[in-house]
């Protein structure tokens, strides 16, 4: 009886863990590592805010999918009567999501390849082909449940690796609490703060979540039950994702901040942890880095396919030719850049600028659509939901504006 109950509860999880899998990639591991090494525990409050913002916005995205049976791309396309405005929004989504995921897919595949190279050998090029091929094969199955189960396993692997590492380095609990509840902003850390928020509140996750919940909870599942299970799934999954990122920051802060040891990437951190963790350090961190790379290598192209098919008016379907063409293109571009060792810097800069505009716009759009009685009826936002959403929108707008200004060199980091 107990085993059946546990199995039943586990089956409730899925889309929320996909969101966590998407935002914990090699970029997040590196950003969190650098943040801890450079600022100690001082920016933990920003990470806590990021998790809060993600919970608020992802709950709205999931509710849109379950109640209105619309992906965010569909809702965007259907919400503008003026053709010029509609196509302007669609173009922005295509640039920010399509170009952005293609650019960042290189980092996802390379990050997973570096994790494998550290412990197994062979070149990053070879592992990039293997990792990209594995992502292609998994998505080519077209089976949502299989994709979900593989990503759940990888997220749990990351959880064990990074949280256990944070415990082993014996951090200062008092300093951790101060970093969370006494906000500070060390000199020169503004862009690090923005990066921490930007690696957690990921725009393409809104598209992924609103579509994935429809596969997880089809129309024949009662709406109230689906919403209840979705909120539990999102809350626990995103909190777990936040805990993993928190653990990485804490590990880097405990190991490197006091000694002012510079950390520029996660692979370097794995090597420098060896005096603390012994020879197992590289194995341990490499496994976590591989899991992070694999999860993002799958979820980024999947999110792009959901976003672009919805925005362009096609029904998102894991087995449709257009859907497959989009995610396959994203992965192949990432593999190509990784094979040639190319950093698509210009593309990433353009993607950052587009996402700097898109995040607050999408957050504002979510607030507007989540108040539509014709779509959501009794499940539209209440006062508390609107106040929380408005708070997140204000902060996201400020951070997005600063990101744009810094990308174009108009403000100092």
Coordinates of C-alpha atoms in Angstrom, one line a residue, residues 104-271:
X104 CA 23.3 28.5 -25.7
X105 CA 23.0 24.9 -26.9
X106 CA 26.7 25.0 -27.7
X107 CA 27.4 25.7 -24.1
X108 CA 25.1 22.9 -23.0
X109 CA 26.7 20.3 -25.2
X110 CA 30.2 21.5 -24.5
X111 CA 29.6 21.6 -20.7
X112 CA 28.4 18.0 -20.7
X113 CA 31.4 17.0 -22.9
X114 CA 33.8 18.7 -20.6
X115 CA 32.4 16.8 -17.7
X116 CA 33.0 13.5 -19.5
X117 CA 36.4 14.5 -20.7
X118 CA 37.6 15.3 -17.2
X119 CA 37.1 11.8 -16.0
X120 CA 37.0 9.5 -19.0
X121 CA 39.4 11.2 -21.4
X122 CA 38.8 11.5 -25.2
X123 CA 38.5 15.0 -26.7
X124 CA 35.6 17.4 -26.1
X125 CA 34.9 17.1 -29.8
X126 CA 34.1 13.4 -29.6
X127 CA 32.0 13.8 -26.4
X128 CA 30.1 16.7 -28.0
X129 CA 29.0 14.4 -30.8
X130 CA 28.0 11.7 -28.3
X131 CA 26.1 14.1 -26.1
X132 CA 24.4 15.8 -29.0
X133 CA 23.6 12.4 -30.5
X134 CA 22.1 11.2 -27.2
X135 CA 19.9 14.4 -27.1
X136 CA 18.8 13.8 -30.7
X137 CA 18.0 10.1 -30.0
X138 CA 16.0 10.9 -26.8
X139 CA 13.8 13.6 -28.5
X140 CA 13.4 11.4 -31.6
X141 CA 11.5 8.8 -29.6
X142 CA 8.6 11.3 -29.4
X143 CA 7.6 9.8 -26.1
X144 CA 7.0 12.5 -23.5
X145 CA 7.1 10.1 -20.5
X146 CA 10.4 8.6 -21.5
X147 CA 11.9 12.1 -22.0
X148 CA 10.5 13.1 -18.6
X149 CA 11.9 10.1 -16.8
X150 CA 15.4 10.5 -18.2
X151 CA 15.5 14.2 -17.2
X152 CA 14.1 13.4 -13.7
X153 CA 16.9 10.9 -13.2
X154 CA 19.5 13.5 -14.3
X155 CA 18.1 16.1 -12.0
X156 CA 18.2 13.7 -9.1
X157 CA 21.8 12.9 -10.0
X158 CA 22.7 16.6 -9.9
X159 CA 20.9 17.0 -6.6
X160 CA 23.0 14.3 -4.9
X161 CA 26.3 15.6 -6.4
X162 CA 26.1 19.3 -5.7
X163 CA 24.2 19.2 -2.4
X164 CA 26.5 16.5 -1.0
X165 CA 29.6 18.6 -2.1
X166 CA 28.2 21.6 -0.3
X167 CA 27.8 19.6 2.9
X168 CA 31.4 18.2 2.7
X169 CA 33.0 21.6 2.5
X170 CA 31.5 22.6 5.8
X171 CA 30.2 26.1 5.1
X172 CA 29.5 28.8 7.6
X173 CA 25.8 28.5 8.4
X174 CA 25.7 32.0 10.0
X175 CA 27.2 33.6 6.9
X176 CA 24.7 31.7 4.7
X177 CA 21.8 33.1 6.6
X178 CA 23.2 36.6 6.5
X179 CA 23.6 36.3 2.8
X180 CA 20.0 35.3 2.4
X181 CA 18.3 37.7 4.9
X182 CA 20.7 40.7 4.9
X183 CA 20.9 41.8 1.2
X184 CA 24.1 43.3 0.0
X185 CA 25.7 44.2 -3.3
X186 CA 29.5 44.0 -3.3
X187 CA 31.3 46.5 -5.6
X188 CA 31.5 45.3 -9.2
X189 CA 28.9 42.5 -8.7
X190 CA 25.9 43.9 -10.6
X191 CA 26.4 41.8 -13.7
X192 CA 27.0 38.7 -11.5
X193 CA 23.7 39.4 -9.8
X194 CA 21.9 39.8 -13.2
X195 CA 23.5 36.6 -14.4
X196 CA 22.3 34.7 -11.3
X197 CA 18.7 35.9 -12.0
X198 CA 19.0 35.3 -15.7
X199 CA 20.2 31.7 -15.4
X200 CA 17.2 30.9 -13.2
X201 CA 14.3 32.9 -14.6
X202 CA 14.5 31.5 -18.1
X203 CA 12.1 32.9 -20.7
X204 CA 11.8 29.8 -22.8
X205 CA 10.7 27.8 -19.7
X206 CA 7.4 29.6 -19.8
X207 CA 6.7 28.2 -23.2
X208 CA 8.0 24.7 -22.2
X209 CA 5.9 24.6 -19.0
X210 CA 2.6 25.7 -20.5
X211 CA 2.9 23.1 -23.2
X212 CA 4.3 20.2 -21.1
X213 CA 1.5 20.3 -18.6
X214 CA -1.0 19.6 -21.4
X215 CA 0.9 16.3 -22.1
X216 CA 1.1 15.5 -18.4
X217 CA -2.5 16.3 -17.5
X218 CA -4.7 15.8 -20.6
X219 CA -8.3 17.1 -20.9
X220 CA -9.8 14.0 -19.2
X221 CA -8.1 14.9 -15.9
X222 CA -10.3 17.2 -13.7
X223 CA -9.0 20.7 -13.8
X224 CA -8.8 21.2 -10.0
X225 CA -6.9 18.0 -9.5
X226 CA -4.5 18.9 -12.4
X227 CA -3.8 22.4 -10.9
X228 CA -3.3 20.9 -7.4
X229 CA -0.8 18.3 -8.7
X230 CA 0.9 20.9 -10.9
X231 CA 1.5 23.3 -8.1
X232 CA 3.0 20.6 -5.9
X233 CA 5.2 19.5 -8.9
X234 CA 6.3 23.1 -9.7
X235 CA 6.9 24.1 -6.1
X236 CA 9.0 21.1 -5.1
X237 CA 10.9 20.9 -8.4
X238 CA 11.8 24.5 -8.7
X239 CA 12.7 24.6 -5.0
X240 CA 15.0 21.6 -5.6
X241 CA 16.5 23.4 -8.6
X242 CA 17.2 26.4 -6.5
X243 CA 18.7 24.3 -3.8
X244 CA 21.1 22.8 -6.3
X245 CA 22.2 26.3 -7.5
X246 CA 22.4 27.4 -3.9
X247 CA 24.7 24.4 -3.1
X248 CA 27.0 25.3 -5.9
X249 CA 27.4 29.0 -4.7
X250 CA 27.9 27.8 -1.1
X251 CA 30.6 25.3 -2.2
X252 CA 32.5 27.9 -4.2
X253 CA 32.2 30.5 -1.4
X254 CA 33.4 28.0 1.3
X255 CA 36.3 26.7 -0.8
X256 CA 37.6 29.8 -2.7
X257 CA 36.2 33.1 -1.4
X258 CA 38.4 33.5 1.7
X259 CA 41.5 32.6 -0.2
X260 CA 40.5 34.7 -3.2
X261 CA 41.2 31.8 -5.6
X262 CA 39.9 32.8 -9.0
X263 CA 37.3 30.5 -10.6
X264 CA 36.4 31.1 -14.3
X265 CA 34.6 27.8 -15.1
X266 CA 33.1 24.8 -13.5
X267 CA 35.8 22.4 -14.8
X268 CA 38.4 24.5 -13.0
X269 CA 36.3 24.4 -9.9
X270 CA 36.3 20.5 -10.0
X271 CA 40.1 20.5 -10.1

